[in-house]
PDB file of C-alpha atoms in Angstrom:
ATOM      1  CA  MET A  19      31.799-101.086   7.680  1.00  0.00           C
ATOM      2  CA  PHE A  20      29.342-100.699  10.556  1.00  0.00           C
ATOM      3  CA  LEU A  21      26.500-102.910   9.316  1.00  0.00           C
ATOM      4  CA  SER A  22      26.145-105.195   6.330  1.00  0.00           C
ATOM      5  CA  VAL A  23      22.653-106.198   5.193  1.00  0.00           C
ATOM      6  CA  LYS A  24      22.697-109.137   2.786  1.00  0.00           C
ATOM      7  CA  GLY A  25      19.785-110.763   0.974  1.00  0.00           C
ATOM      8  CA  LEU A  26      17.090-109.469   3.317  1.00  0.00           C
ATOM      9  CA  SER A  27      13.642-110.670   2.239  1.00  0.00           C
ATOM     10  CA  LYS A  28      10.237-110.464   3.904  1.00  0.00           C
ATOM     11  CA  SER A  29       6.783-111.584   2.806  1.00  0.00           C
ATOM     12  CA  PHE A  30       3.361-111.247   4.368  1.00  0.00           C
ATOM     13  CA  GLY A  31       1.364-114.102   2.920  1.00  0.00           C
ATOM     14  CA  GLU A  32       1.738-113.874  -0.865  1.00  0.00           C
ATOM     15  CA  LEU A  33       2.897-110.254  -0.749  1.00  0.00           C
ATOM     16  CA  ASP A  34       6.664-109.859  -1.146  1.00  0.00           C
ATOM     17  CA  VAL A  35       7.353-106.701   0.864  1.00  0.00           C
ATOM     18  CA  LEU A  36      11.174-106.875   0.728  1.00  0.00           C
ATOM     19  CA  LYS A  37      12.979-108.537  -2.173  1.00  0.00           C
ATOM     20  CA  THR A  38      16.637-109.376  -1.530  1.00  0.00           C
ATOM     21  CA  ILE A  39      17.804-106.105   0.029  1.00  0.00           C
ATOM     22  CA  ASN A  40      21.571-105.484   0.168  1.00  0.00           C
ATOM     23  CA  ILE A  41      23.003-102.439   1.985  1.00  0.00           C
ATOM     24  CA  THR A  42      26.333-101.527   3.541  1.00  0.00           C
ATOM     25  CA  ILE A  43      26.298 -98.842   6.235  1.00  0.00           C
ATOM     26  CA  ASP A  44      29.524 -97.204   7.390  1.00  0.00           C
ATOM     27  CA  GLU A  45      30.011 -96.022  10.965  1.00  0.00           C
ATOM     28  CA  GLY A  46      28.765 -92.481  11.559  1.00  0.00           C
ATOM     29  CA  ASN A  47      26.891 -92.423   8.260  1.00  0.00           C
ATOM     30  CA  ILE A  48      23.315 -91.286   7.826  1.00  0.00           C
ATOM     31  CA  ILE A  49      21.261 -93.261   5.346  1.00  0.00           C
ATOM     32  CA  THR A  50      17.859 -91.901   4.394  1.00  0.00           C
ATOM     33  CA  ILE A  51      15.260 -94.036   2.658  1.00  0.00           C
ATOM     34  CA  ILE A  52      12.671 -92.437   0.411  1.00  0.00           C
ATOM     35  CA  GLY A  53       9.956 -93.940  -1.760  1.00  0.00           C
ATOM     36  CA  PRO A  54       6.198 -94.216  -2.243  1.00  0.00           C
ATOM     37  CA  SER A  55       3.830 -95.676   0.334  1.00  0.00           C
ATOM     38  CA  GLY A  56       3.952 -99.466   0.350  1.00  0.00           C
ATOM     39  CA  SER A  57       7.487 -99.648  -1.031  1.00  0.00           C
ATOM     40  CA  GLY A  58       8.818-101.561   2.006  1.00  0.00           C
ATOM     41  CA  LYS A  59      10.644 -98.692   3.753  1.00  0.00           C
ATOM     42  CA  THR A  60       9.151 -99.174   7.212  1.00  0.00           C
ATOM     43  CA  THR A  61       9.358-102.960   7.002  1.00  0.00           C
ATOM     44  CA  LEU A  62      13.075-102.710   6.211  1.00  0.00           C
ATOM     45  CA  LEU A  63      13.588-100.463   9.232  1.00  0.00           C
ATOM     46  CA  ARG A  64      11.645-102.836  11.509  1.00  0.00           C
ATOM     47  CA  CYS A  65      13.724-105.776  10.287  1.00  0.00           C
ATOM     48  CA  LEU A  66      16.900-104.012  11.453  1.00  0.00           C
ATOM     49  CA  ASN A  67      15.905-104.292  15.109  1.00  0.00           C
ATOM     50  CA  ALA A  68      13.764-107.446  15.152  1.00  0.00           C
ATOM     51  CA  LEU A  69      10.354-105.765  15.300  1.00  0.00           C
ATOM     52  CA  GLU A  70       9.756-107.790  12.135  1.00  0.00           C
ATOM     53  CA  ILE A  71      11.599-111.040  11.534  1.00  0.00           C
ATOM     54  CA  PRO A  72      12.872-111.363   7.946  1.00  0.00           C
ATOM     55  CA  ASP A  73      12.273-114.602   6.070  1.00  0.00           C
ATOM     56  CA  GLU A  74      15.837-114.653   4.784  1.00  0.00           C
ATOM     57  CA  GLY A  75      19.011-112.629   4.953  1.00  0.00           C
ATOM     58  CA  VAL A  76      21.986-111.837   7.153  1.00  0.00           C
ATOM     59  CA  LEU A  77      22.778-108.822   9.333  1.00  0.00           C
ATOM     60  CA  ALA A  78      26.477-108.536  10.190  1.00  0.00           C
ATOM     61  CA  PHE A  79      27.710-105.825  12.585  1.00  0.00           C
ATOM     62  CA  HIS A  80      31.213-104.383  12.922  1.00  0.00           C
ATOM     63  CA  ASP A  81      31.748-106.029  16.332  1.00  0.00           C
ATOM     64  CA  GLY A  82      31.313-109.562  14.994  1.00  0.00           C
ATOM     65  CA  PHE A  83      27.647-109.916  15.926  1.00  0.00           C
ATOM     66  CA  GLU A  84      25.844-111.667  13.086  1.00  0.00           C
ATOM     67  CA  ILE A  85      22.312-112.940  12.746  1.00  0.00           C
ATOM     68  CA  ALA A  86      21.125-115.167   9.899  1.00  0.00           C
ATOM     69  CA  PHE A  87      17.388-115.377   9.294  1.00  0.00           C
ATOM     70  CA  GLY A  88      15.527-118.278   7.757  1.00  0.00           C
ATOM     71  CA  ASN A  89      16.109-120.781  10.546  1.00  0.00           C
ATOM     72  CA  LYS A  90      14.713-120.871  14.081  1.00  0.00           C
ATOM     73  CA  LEU A  91      16.356-118.067  16.030  1.00  0.00           C
ATOM     74  CA  LYS A  92      17.087-117.984  19.726  1.00  0.00           C
ATOM     75  CA  LYS A  93      15.267-115.281  21.669  1.00  0.00           C
ATOM     76  CA  LYS A  94      18.572-114.141  23.177  1.00  0.00           C
ATOM     77  CA  LYS A  95      19.940-113.389  19.702  1.00  0.00           C
ATOM     78  CA  LEU A  96      16.872-111.339  18.759  1.00  0.00           C
ATOM     79  CA  MET A  97      17.062-109.432  22.062  1.00  0.00           C
ATOM     80  CA  GLU A  98      20.683-108.579  21.344  1.00  0.00           C
ATOM     81  CA  LEU A  99      19.711-107.240  17.907  1.00  0.00           C
ATOM     82  CA  SER A 100      16.887-105.139  19.393  1.00  0.00           C
ATOM     83  CA  ARG A 101      19.350-103.569  21.866  1.00  0.00           C
ATOM     84  CA  LYS A 102      21.691-102.551  19.062  1.00  0.00           C
ATOM     85  CA  ALA A 103      19.101-100.351  17.359  1.00  0.00           C
ATOM     86  CA  GLY A 104      16.928 -97.659  18.939  1.00  0.00           C
ATOM     87  CA  MET A 105      13.665 -97.012  17.107  1.00  0.00           C
ATOM     88  CA  VAL A 106      11.747 -93.729  16.825  1.00  0.00           C
ATOM     89  CA  PHE A 107       8.218 -94.312  15.581  1.00  0.00           C
ATOM     90  CA  GLN A 108       5.996 -92.289  13.289  1.00  0.00           C
ATOM     91  CA  SER A 109       3.179 -92.128  15.863  1.00  0.00           C
ATOM     92  CA  TYR A 110       5.387 -91.678  18.980  1.00  0.00           C
ATOM     93  CA  ASN A 111       4.218 -94.931  20.719  1.00  0.00           C
ATOM     94  CA  LEU A 112       4.581 -93.422  24.188  1.00  0.00           C
ATOM     95  CA  PHE A 113       2.917 -94.985  27.242  1.00  0.00           C
ATOM     96  CA  PRO A 114      -0.023 -92.608  27.875  1.00  0.00           C
ATOM     97  CA  HIS A 115      -0.153 -93.337  31.635  1.00  0.00           C
ATOM     98  CA  LYS A 116       3.557 -92.591  32.174  1.00  0.00           C
ATOM     99  CA  THR A 117       5.307 -89.229  32.370  1.00  0.00           C
ATOM    100  CA  ALA A 118       7.956 -88.188  29.855  1.00  0.00           C
ATOM    101  CA  LEU A 119      10.640 -89.205  32.355  1.00  0.00           C
ATOM    102  CA  GLN A 120       9.008 -92.588  33.002  1.00  0.00           C
ATOM    103  CA  ASN A 121       8.695 -93.233  29.272  1.00  0.00           C
ATOM    104  CA  VAL A 122      12.437 -92.658  28.862  1.00  0.00           C
ATOM    105  CA  THR A 123      13.429 -94.836  31.855  1.00  0.00           C
ATOM    106  CA  GLU A 124      11.129 -97.754  30.981  1.00  0.00           C
ATOM    107  CA  GLY A 125      13.487 -99.576  28.584  1.00  0.00           C
ATOM    108  CA  PRO A 126      16.712 -99.336  30.600  1.00  0.00           C
ATOM    109  CA  LEU A 127      14.970-100.217  33.885  1.00  0.00           C
ATOM    110  CA  ILE A 128      12.499-102.912  32.854  1.00  0.00           C
ATOM    111  CA  VAL A 129      14.121-104.492  29.792  1.00  0.00           C
ATOM    112  CA  GLN A 130      17.812-103.960  30.516  1.00  0.00           C
ATOM    113  CA  ASN A 131      17.528-104.116  34.331  1.00  0.00           C
ATOM    114  CA  ARG A 132      20.010-101.294  34.837  1.00  0.00           C
ATOM    115  CA  ASN A 133      20.736 -99.295  38.026  1.00  0.00           C
ATOM    116  CA  LYS A 134      17.787 -97.010  38.827  1.00  0.00           C
ATOM    117  CA  ASN A 135      19.806 -93.958  39.893  1.00  0.00           C
ATOM    118  CA  GLU A 136      22.049 -94.158  36.827  1.00  0.00           C
ATOM    119  CA  VAL A 137      19.034 -94.536  34.533  1.00  0.00           C
ATOM    120  CA  LEU A 138      17.249 -91.545  36.104  1.00  0.00           C
ATOM    121  CA  GLU A 139      20.346 -89.399  35.655  1.00  0.00           C
ATOM    122  CA  LEU A 140      20.685 -90.545  32.044  1.00  0.00           C
ATOM    123  CA  ALA A 141      16.982 -89.938  31.301  1.00  0.00           C
ATOM    124  CA  GLU A 142      17.080 -86.432  32.751  1.00  0.00           C
ATOM    125  CA  SER A 143      20.171 -85.569  30.688  1.00  0.00           C
ATOM    126  CA  LEU A 144      18.540 -86.938  27.516  1.00  0.00           C
ATOM    127  CA  LEU A 145      15.359 -84.931  28.055  1.00  0.00           C
ATOM    128  CA  HIS A 146      17.556 -81.879  28.549  1.00  0.00           C
ATOM    129  CA  LYS A 147      19.369 -82.769  25.331  1.00  0.00           C
ATOM    130  CA  VAL A 148      16.120 -82.764  23.342  1.00  0.00           C
ATOM    131  CA  GLY A 149      14.954 -79.500  24.936  1.00  0.00           C
ATOM    132  CA  LEU A 150      12.398 -80.939  27.358  1.00  0.00           C
ATOM    133  CA  ALA A 151      14.046 -80.543  30.765  1.00  0.00           C
ATOM    134  CA  ASP A 152      10.996 -78.587  31.964  1.00  0.00           C
ATOM    135  CA  LYS A 153       8.505 -81.169  30.651  1.00  0.00           C
ATOM    136  CA  MET A 154       9.814 -84.383  32.215  1.00  0.00           C
ATOM    137  CA  ASN A 155       6.951 -84.766  34.692  1.00  0.00           C
ATOM    138  CA  LEU A 156       4.205 -84.164  32.139  1.00  0.00           C
ATOM    139  CA  TYR A 157       2.145 -86.926  30.496  1.00  0.00           C
ATOM    140  CA  PRO A 158       1.955 -87.403  26.716  1.00  0.00           C
ATOM    141  CA  HIS A 159      -1.510 -85.791  26.466  1.00  0.00           C
ATOM    142  CA  GLN A 160      -0.021 -82.641  28.011  1.00  0.00           C
ATOM    143  CA  LEU A 161       2.656 -82.426  25.301  1.00  0.00           C
ATOM    144  CA  SER A 162       2.490 -81.274  21.683  1.00  0.00           C
ATOM    145  CA  GLY A 163       3.159 -83.771  18.919  1.00  0.00           C
ATOM    146  CA  GLY A 164       6.659 -82.398  18.434  1.00  0.00           C
ATOM    147  CA  GLN A 165       7.395 -82.688  22.147  1.00  0.00           C
ATOM    148  CA  GLN A 166       6.075 -86.255  22.213  1.00  0.00           C
ATOM    149  CA  GLN A 167       8.342 -87.142  19.298  1.00  0.00           C
ATOM    150  CA  ARG A 168      11.337 -85.644  21.097  1.00  0.00           C
ATOM    151  CA  VAL A 169      10.483 -87.794  24.129  1.00  0.00           C
ATOM    152  CA  GLY A 170      10.456 -90.717  21.690  1.00  0.00           C
ATOM    153  CA  ILE A 171      13.961 -89.824  20.537  1.00  0.00           C
ATOM    154  CA  ALA A 172      15.185 -89.572  24.146  1.00  0.00           C
ATOM    155  CA  ARG A 173      13.578 -92.951  24.882  1.00  0.00           C
ATOM    156  CA  ALA A 174      15.362 -94.580  21.936  1.00  0.00           C
ATOM    157  CA  LEU A 175      18.700 -93.066  23.027  1.00  0.00           C
ATOM    158  CA  ALA A 176      18.196 -94.302  26.601  1.00  0.00           C
ATOM    159  CA  ILE A 177      18.854 -97.940  25.702  1.00  0.00           C
ATOM    160  CA  GLU A 178      22.273 -96.734  24.508  1.00  0.00           C
ATOM    161  CA  PRO A 179      22.008 -98.278  21.032  1.00  0.00           C
ATOM    162  CA  GLU A 180      24.700 -98.331  18.391  1.00  0.00           C
ATOM    163  CA  LEU A 181      22.259 -97.515  15.577  1.00  0.00           C
ATOM    164  CA  MET A 182      19.335 -95.093  15.519  1.00  0.00           C
ATOM    165  CA  LEU A 183      16.309 -95.838  13.331  1.00  0.00           C
ATOM    166  CA  PHE A 184      13.694 -93.179  12.503  1.00  0.00           C
ATOM    167  CA  ASP A 185      10.399 -94.115  10.831  1.00  0.00           C
ATOM    168  CA  GLU A 186       8.922 -90.969   9.229  1.00  0.00           C
ATOM    169  CA  PRO A 187       9.612 -89.009  12.448  1.00  0.00           C
ATOM    170  CA  THR A 188       7.828 -85.850  11.277  1.00  0.00           C
ATOM    171  CA  SER A 189       4.917 -87.149   9.207  1.00  0.00           C
ATOM    172  CA  ALA A 190       2.368 -86.986  12.058  1.00  0.00           C
ATOM    173  CA  LEU A 191       3.355 -83.439  13.043  1.00  0.00           C
ATOM    174  CA  ASP A 192       1.840 -80.073  12.241  1.00  0.00           C
ATOM    175  CA  PRO A 193       4.190 -78.193   9.874  1.00  0.00           C
ATOM    176  CA  GLU A 194       5.284 -75.656  12.511  1.00  0.00           C
ATOM    177  CA  LEU A 195       6.442 -78.469  14.849  1.00  0.00           C
ATOM    178  CA  VAL A 196       8.587 -80.283  12.284  1.00  0.00           C
ATOM    179  CA  GLY A 197      11.612 -78.016  12.701  1.00  0.00           C
ATOM    180  CA  ASP A 198      12.169 -78.807  16.396  1.00  0.00           C
ATOM    181  CA  VAL A 199      12.309 -82.560  15.718  1.00  0.00           C
ATOM    182  CA  LEU A 200      14.561 -82.196  12.670  1.00  0.00           C
ATOM    183  CA  LYS A 201      16.936 -80.013  14.714  1.00  0.00           C
ATOM    184  CA  VAL A 202      17.336 -82.797  17.295  1.00  0.00           C
ATOM    185  CA  ILE A 203      18.112 -85.300  14.531  1.00  0.00           C
ATOM    186  CA  LYS A 204      20.620 -82.881  12.962  1.00  0.00           C
ATOM    187  CA  ASP A 205      22.303 -82.479  16.366  1.00  0.00           C
ATOM    188  CA  LEU A 206      22.627 -86.273  16.642  1.00  0.00           C
ATOM    189  CA  ALA A 207      24.157 -86.307  13.162  1.00  0.00           C
ATOM    190  CA  LYS A 208      26.788 -83.797  14.299  1.00  0.00           C
ATOM    191  CA  GLU A 209      27.604 -86.090  17.227  1.00  0.00           C
ATOM    192  CA  GLY A 210      28.444 -88.880  14.785  1.00  0.00           C
ATOM    193  CA  TRP A 211      25.526 -91.238  15.321  1.00  0.00           C
ATOM    194  CA  THR A 212      24.942 -93.931  12.719  1.00  0.00           C
ATOM    195  CA  MET A 213      21.343 -93.509  11.557  1.00  0.00           C
ATOM    196  CA  VAL A 214      18.825 -94.902   9.107  1.00  0.00           C
ATOM    197  CA  ILE A 215      15.932 -92.528   8.505  1.00  0.00           C
ATOM    198  CA  VAL A 216      12.754 -93.157   6.536  1.00  0.00           C
ATOM    199  CA  THR A 217      11.449 -89.739   5.531  1.00  0.00           C
ATOM    200  CA  HIS A 218       9.383 -87.829   3.015  1.00  0.00           C
ATOM    201  CA  GLU A 219      11.229 -84.582   3.818  1.00  0.00           C
ATOM    202  CA  LEU A 220      13.491 -84.408   0.759  1.00  0.00           C
ATOM    203  CA  LYS A 221      15.145 -81.128   1.757  1.00  0.00           C
ATOM    204  CA  PHE A 222      16.014 -82.576   5.155  1.00  0.00           C
ATOM    205  CA  ALA A 223      17.304 -85.759   3.499  1.00  0.00           C
ATOM    206  CA  GLU A 224      19.517 -83.664   1.242  1.00  0.00           C
ATOM    207  CA  GLN A 225      20.948 -81.746   4.214  1.00  0.00           C
ATOM    208  CA  VAL A 226      21.813 -84.636   6.546  1.00  0.00           C
ATOM    209  CA  SER A 227      22.363 -87.719   4.401  1.00  0.00           C
ATOM    210  CA  ASP A 228      25.589 -89.369   3.421  1.00  0.00           C
ATOM    211  CA  SER A 229      23.559 -91.630   1.162  1.00  0.00           C
ATOM    212  CA  ILE A 230      19.963 -91.769  -0.039  1.00  0.00           C
ATOM    213  CA  ILE A 231      18.146 -94.963  -0.950  1.00  0.00           C
ATOM    214  CA  PHE A 232      15.089 -94.882  -3.199  1.00  0.00           C
ATOM    215  CA  MET A 233      12.827 -97.913  -2.755  1.00  0.00           C
ATOM    216  CA  ASP A 234       9.865 -99.077  -4.797  1.00  0.00           C
ATOM    217  CA  GLN A 235       7.881-102.332  -4.644  1.00  0.00           C
ATOM    218  CA  GLY A 236      10.193-103.909  -2.094  1.00  0.00           C
ATOM    219  CA  GLN A 237      13.403-103.234  -3.976  1.00  0.00           C
ATOM    220  CA  ILE A 238      16.228-100.717  -3.867  1.00  0.00           C
ATOM    221  CA  ILE A 239      15.941 -98.905  -7.183  1.00  0.00           C
ATOM    222  CA  GLU A 240      18.726 -96.419  -6.621  1.00  0.00           C
ATOM    223  CA  GLN A 241      21.304 -95.510  -3.991  1.00  0.00           C
ATOM    224  CA  GLY A 242      23.894 -92.758  -3.921  1.00  0.00           C
ATOM    225  CA  PRO A 243      24.865 -89.354  -2.512  1.00  0.00           C
ATOM    226  CA  PRO A 244      22.045 -86.797  -2.187  1.00  0.00           C
ATOM    227  CA  SER A 245      23.380 -84.679  -5.052  1.00  0.00           C
ATOM    228  CA  GLN A 246      23.065 -87.624  -7.412  1.00  0.00           C
ATOM    229  CA  VAL A 247      19.817 -89.264  -6.273  1.00  0.00           C
ATOM    230  CA  LEU A 248      17.836 -86.041  -5.764  1.00  0.00           C
ATOM    231  CA  LYS A 249      19.323 -83.825  -8.486  1.00  0.00           C
ATOM    232  CA  HIS A 250      20.517 -86.264 -11.160  1.00  0.00           C
ATOM    233  CA  PRO A 251      18.744 -89.619 -10.631  1.00  0.00           C
ATOM    234  CA  LYS A 252      19.857 -92.415 -12.897  1.00  0.00           C
ATOM    235  CA  HIS A 253      16.503 -94.196 -12.961  1.00  0.00           C
ATOM    236  CA  GLU A 254      13.285 -92.875 -14.473  1.00  0.00           C
ATOM    237  CA  ARG A 255      11.232 -94.255 -11.563  1.00  0.00           C
ATOM    238  CA  THR A 256      13.321 -92.220  -9.087  1.00  0.00           C
ATOM    239  CA  SER A 257      12.868 -89.096 -11.192  1.00  0.00           C
ATOM    240  CA  GLN A 258       9.090 -89.602 -11.370  1.00  0.00           C
ATOM    241  CA  PHE A 259       8.830 -89.971  -7.600  1.00  0.00           C
ATOM    242  CA  ILE A 260      10.903 -86.883  -6.851  1.00  0.00           C
ATOM    243  CA  GLN A 261       8.907 -84.787  -9.327  1.00  0.00           C
ATOM    244  CA  ARG A 262       5.647 -85.841  -7.667  1.00  0.00           C
ATOM    245  CA  VAL A 263       6.940 -84.971  -4.197  1.00  0.00           C
ATOM    246  CA  VAL A 264       8.385 -81.613  -5.266  1.00  0.00           C
ATOM    247  CA  ASN A 265       5.408 -80.683  -7.471  1.00  0.00           C
ATOM    248  CA  PRO A 266       2.388 -82.469  -5.957  1.00  0.00           C
TER     249      PRO A 266
END
């Protein structure tokens, strides 16, 4: 067991966005989360690295780190959680006034206060890894959407997290740019990264996932291997969703 999520709940006012979520993630596994808009997918992802603070629930990691929500939490504990999970955002979230290289070095240098030379070497190797060695001195406006997203992946890797989180990493991209980003994620999968990916790309989910979660109205409706959830769903709601995505 890499990460255990128990009883995770989150409300915004009277709207219950997450309703008692329970998940177990094994090390090196790739979990993809699918579901309609407003089902709580992104909120769940953001709760896993303290971008949103759950109202209740417990996150327990394999190394003994555990955080229980519902009481006042120390900032140090939340910072430790945020360092464990690197986040790749739907809309890139790059600093527009910083180069690709500066975007990647920002977290390790400013937040983690790491050695500048080591961070620069790491950032350059990560940009090479995502196929952007020749773009490191360009600014976001000089890059395509797919290139910006790959910078985002390098930036998330730069904090050296244990868990990678992807929030609809291809949904803002033109169709011809999707493949480059998915290839980078597939390469990370081959390296054995533990990942949670929110996606609407069902074919991609089928190819890379160890397990697929279908969410609706803040709840996990179904979870299982891709062959079961996508091809032989047990729940009618899952089947309806897949049919609408496949045959819009």
